Amino acid sequence: MFKGILIEKDDEGYRASVQQIDDSVLPEGDVTIAVDYSTLNYKDALAITGKGPVVRSFPMIPGIDLVGTVEQSDSDKFKPGDKVLLNGFGVGELHCGGLAQKARLKSEWLIPLPEKFSAKQAMSIGTAGYTAMLCVMALEKNGVTPDKGKILVTGANGGVGSFAIALLTKLGYSVVASTGRVDESDYLKKLGASEIIDRATLSEPGRPLGKEQWAGAVDTVGSHTLANVCAGLQYNGTVAACGLAQGFDLPVTVMPFILRGVTLAGVDSVMRPLNERIEAWGRLAELLDESVFDDISKLITLDDAITTADDLISGRVRGRVVVNVGAA
Ligand code: NDP
């Protein structure tokens, strides 16, 4: 038995609780891991609260990220004692995840914990920070360089938004942060944002084309916001779109694409091949300063995770939440 969050769905409904879980709940896998830290991403909060159709097999241990120590391995890639990192691959959705003290996973999903990071720091980054890095890489791939103009980051106080601001600033970009919490401007400026705008300026239906304001954007919000971002990009601008915090709809016209050569670059972190993950984590190791972790993340225990998931879905959490799973 081991401690963790279990999501169940039956005649009594959908519920998540912290409990002692029997080893038999763990699925097939060639590596068994003692989990040290996990995180709460937006997707984990959707899974725990049942507010989104994230979990597709029951009972399920949520947690799309983990860092842990290999306990037992049938793979020649990992041996007991190795520190490993997991992001995505359907873990916490289809395959039991990181919000429990034990996990059994497929070795092909794991990467060694990058040397630069402690377990806690890696989970401060988690899928959110790794996705922010993928978004920045998508901008770079599409030729968005710091001299081209400002970069807009939406959902700025969230996990992806916070890391996107820190990474872009480190790379020399001038960052405009869009947020519903302008009272958190000091936090956003500390991360590097040079300008803060109220997200209400982007969240309502807008015109097919607007003033050319940004050379690039990282959008975590979707819906009208993403449509307005497309309409406000400069000629040849790119938006890296990864999220749906406002909605999964996209009420956009073709005008920004056919008149301004705008690129809408979709970013998925979940099924990203291993070599691209290793590249992204390498870039994170290169770019992130130690100080950023204390600014961006807070630490909770498994017992706090369910109420914190509610707070996260309600937009009351700033930055990242690290879960100290190993703590009793
Ligand atoms: P967080 O909950 O940490 O942040 C989301 C932020 O979005 C909030 O902090 C808030 O920022 C903003 N927001 C919330 N509700 C609304 C709303 N109704 N309208 C406009 N803005 C809103 O989530 P994450 O940063 O972890 O994830 C952000 C998004 O990216 C999520 O949709 C998530 O599912 C997606 N995602 C996708 C990945 C992929 O692989 N494609 C990987 C990781 C995340 P503020 O208060 O500053 O306005």
PDB file of C-alpha atoms and ligand atoms in Angstrom, residues 40-43 46 64 127-128 131 154-161 178-181 188 199 203 220-221 225 241-246 267-270 312-313 315 317 319-320, ligand 1:
ATOM      1  CA  LEU A  40      -0.426  20.508 -10.124  1.00  0.00           C
ATOM      2  CA  ASN A  41      -0.885  21.599 -13.719  1.00  0.00           C
ATOM      3  CA  TYR A  42      -4.131  22.971 -15.148  1.00  0.00           C
ATOM      4  CA  LYS A  43      -4.804  19.495 -16.574  1.00  0.00           C
ATOM      5  CA  LEU A  46      -9.285  19.459 -14.369  1.00  0.00           C
ATOM      6  CA  ILE A  64       1.006  14.277 -15.451  1.00  0.00           C
ATOM      7  CA  THR A 127       4.855  20.294 -17.876  1.00  0.00           C
ATOM      8  CA  ALA A 128       4.032  24.011 -17.642  1.00  0.00           C
ATOM      9  CA  THR A 131       5.635  23.625 -22.548  1.00  0.00           C
ATOM     10  CA  THR A 154      -1.356  35.478 -22.279  1.00  0.00           C
ATOM     11  CA  GLY A 155      -2.424  33.794 -19.034  1.00  0.00           C
ATOM     12  CA  ALA A 156       0.676  35.476 -17.648  1.00  0.00           C
ATOM     13  CA  ASN A 157       0.179  34.571 -13.977  1.00  0.00           C
ATOM     14  CA  GLY A 158      -0.286  30.886 -14.781  1.00  0.00           C
ATOM     15  CA  GLY A 159       2.417  28.228 -14.856  1.00  0.00           C
ATOM     16  CA  VAL A 160       3.090  28.301 -18.610  1.00  0.00           C
ATOM     17  CA  GLY A 161       2.757  32.082 -18.706  1.00  0.00           C
ATOM     18  CA  SER A 178      -1.670  39.822 -20.500  1.00  0.00           C
ATOM     19  CA  THR A 179      -3.447  39.030 -17.247  1.00  0.00           C
ATOM     20  CA  GLY A 180      -6.752  39.205 -15.428  1.00  0.00           C
ATOM     21  CA  ARG A 181      -4.780  39.976 -12.262  1.00  0.00           C
ATOM     22  CA  LEU A 188       5.174  39.750 -13.576  1.00  0.00           C
ATOM     23  CA  ARG A 199      -6.755  40.436 -20.421  1.00  0.00           C
ATOM     24  CA  SER A 203     -11.089  38.362 -24.344  1.00  0.00           C
ATOM     25  CA  THR A 220      -2.289  29.734 -23.114  1.00  0.00           C
ATOM     26  CA  VAL A 221      -5.876  30.931 -23.308  1.00  0.00           C
ATOM     27  CA  THR A 225      -8.105  35.865 -26.938  1.00  0.00           C
ATOM     28  CA  ALA A 241      -0.744  28.280 -29.076  1.00  0.00           C
ATOM     29  CA  CYS A 242      -0.800  25.715 -26.290  1.00  0.00           C
ATOM     30  CA  GLY A 243      -3.806  26.336 -24.045  1.00  0.00           C
ATOM     31  CA  LEU A 244      -7.521  26.747 -23.572  1.00  0.00           C
ATOM     32  CA  ALA A 245      -7.954  28.534 -20.228  1.00  0.00           C
ATOM     33  CA  GLN A 246     -10.626  30.784 -21.767  1.00  0.00           C
ATOM     34  CA  VAL A 267       2.284  23.237 -29.380  1.00  0.00           C
ATOM     35  CA  ASP A 268       1.665  19.832 -27.816  1.00  0.00           C
ATOM     36  CA  SER A 269       3.850  18.636 -24.966  1.00  0.00           C
ATOM     37  CA  VAL A 270       2.175  15.309 -24.236  1.00  0.00           C
ATOM     38  CA  LEU A 312      -6.161  26.561  -9.593  1.00  0.00           C
ATOM     39  CA  ILE A 313      -9.266  26.029 -11.746  1.00  0.00           C
ATOM     40  CA  GLY A 315      -7.710  31.222 -11.220  1.00  0.00           C
ATOM     41  CA  VAL A 317      -3.178  30.252  -7.976  1.00  0.00           C
ATOM     42  CA  GLY A 319       2.687  30.503 -10.893  1.00  0.00           C
ATOM     43  CA  ARG A 320       3.363  26.878 -10.096  1.00  0.00           C
TER      44      ARG A 320
HETATM   45  P1  NDP B   1      -2.660  27.806 -14.978  1.00  0.00           P
HETATM   46  O1  NDP B   1      -3.965  27.496 -14.369  1.00  0.00           O
HETATM   47  O2  NDP B   1      -1.439  27.831 -14.142  1.00  0.00           O
HETATM   48  O3  NDP B   1      -2.760  29.224 -15.734  1.00  0.00           O
HETATM   49  C1  NDP B   1      -3.800  29.572 -16.565  1.00  0.00           C
HETATM   50  C2  NDP B   1      -3.902  31.075 -16.583  1.00  0.00           C
HETATM   51  O4  NDP B   1      -4.833  31.459 -17.591  1.00  0.00           O
HETATM   52  C3  NDP B   1      -4.459  31.672 -15.284  1.00  0.00           C
HETATM   53  O5  NDP B   1      -3.465  31.853 -14.319  1.00  0.00           O
HETATM   54  C4  NDP B   1      -5.010  32.986 -15.793  1.00  0.00           C
HETATM   55  O6  NDP B   1      -3.947  33.911 -15.910  1.00  0.00           O
HETATM   56  C5  NDP B   1      -5.480  32.640 -17.214  1.00  0.00           C
HETATM   57  N1  NDP B   1      -6.928  32.398 -17.259  1.00  0.00           N
HETATM   58  C6  NDP B   1      -7.657  31.590 -16.470  1.00  0.00           C
HETATM   59  N2  NDP B   1      -8.956  31.620 -16.816  1.00  0.00           N
HETATM   60  C7  NDP B   1      -9.047  32.470 -17.865  1.00  0.00           C
HETATM   61  C8  NDP B   1     -10.132  32.945 -18.650  1.00  0.00           C
HETATM   62  N3  NDP B   1     -11.385  32.531 -18.460  1.00  0.00           N
HETATM   63  N4  NDP B   1      -9.865  33.817 -19.633  1.00  0.00           N
HETATM   64  C9  NDP B   1      -8.601  34.254 -19.860  1.00  0.00           C
HETATM   65  N5  NDP B   1      -7.543  33.848 -19.140  1.00  0.00           N
HETATM   66  C10 NDP B   1      -7.765  32.964 -18.155  1.00  0.00           C
HETATM   67  O7  NDP B   1      -2.482  26.783 -16.190  1.00  0.00           O
HETATM   68  P2  NDP B   1      -1.139  26.353 -16.954  1.00  0.00           P
HETATM   69  O8  NDP B   1      -0.274  27.537 -17.110  1.00  0.00           O
HETATM   70  O9  NDP B   1      -0.611  25.104 -16.371  1.00  0.00           O
HETATM   71  O10 NDP B   1      -1.749  25.976 -18.375  1.00  0.00           O
HETATM   72  C11 NDP B   1      -2.261  27.003 -19.212  1.00  0.00           C
HETATM   73  C12 NDP B   1      -3.032  26.378 -20.370  1.00  0.00           C
HETATM   74  O11 NDP B   1      -2.133  25.652 -21.202  1.00  0.00           O
HETATM   75  C13 NDP B   1      -4.136  25.409 -19.930  1.00  0.00           C
HETATM   76  O12 NDP B   1      -5.233  25.523 -20.800  1.00  0.00           O
HETATM   77  C14 NDP B   1      -3.463  24.043 -20.117  1.00  0.00           C
HETATM   78  O13 NDP B   1      -4.391  23.024 -20.339  1.00  0.00           O
HETATM   79  C15 NDP B   1      -2.607  24.321 -21.342  1.00  0.00           C
HETATM   80  N6  NDP B   1      -1.436  23.452 -21.438  1.00  0.00           N
HETATM   81  C16 NDP B   1      -1.247  22.797 -22.607  1.00  0.00           C
HETATM   82  C17 NDP B   1      -0.153  22.010 -22.800  1.00  0.00           C
HETATM   83  C18 NDP B   1       0.064  21.379 -24.141  1.00  0.00           C
HETATM   84  O14 NDP B   1       0.814  20.412 -24.222  1.00  0.00           O
HETATM   85  N7  NDP B   1      -0.522  21.920 -25.189  1.00  0.00           N
HETATM   86  C19 NDP B   1       0.795  21.754 -21.715  1.00  0.00           C
HETATM   87  C20 NDP B   1       0.566  22.585 -20.529  1.00  0.00           C
HETATM   88  C21 NDP B   1      -0.543  23.381 -20.408  1.00  0.00           C
HETATM   89  P3  NDP B   1      -4.110  35.443 -15.427  1.00  0.00           P
HETATM   90  O15 NDP B   1      -4.652  35.397 -14.040  1.00  0.00           O
HETATM   91  O16 NDP B   1      -2.742  36.003 -15.532  1.00  0.00           O
HETATM   92  O17 NDP B   1      -5.091  36.067 -16.402  1.00  0.00           O
END
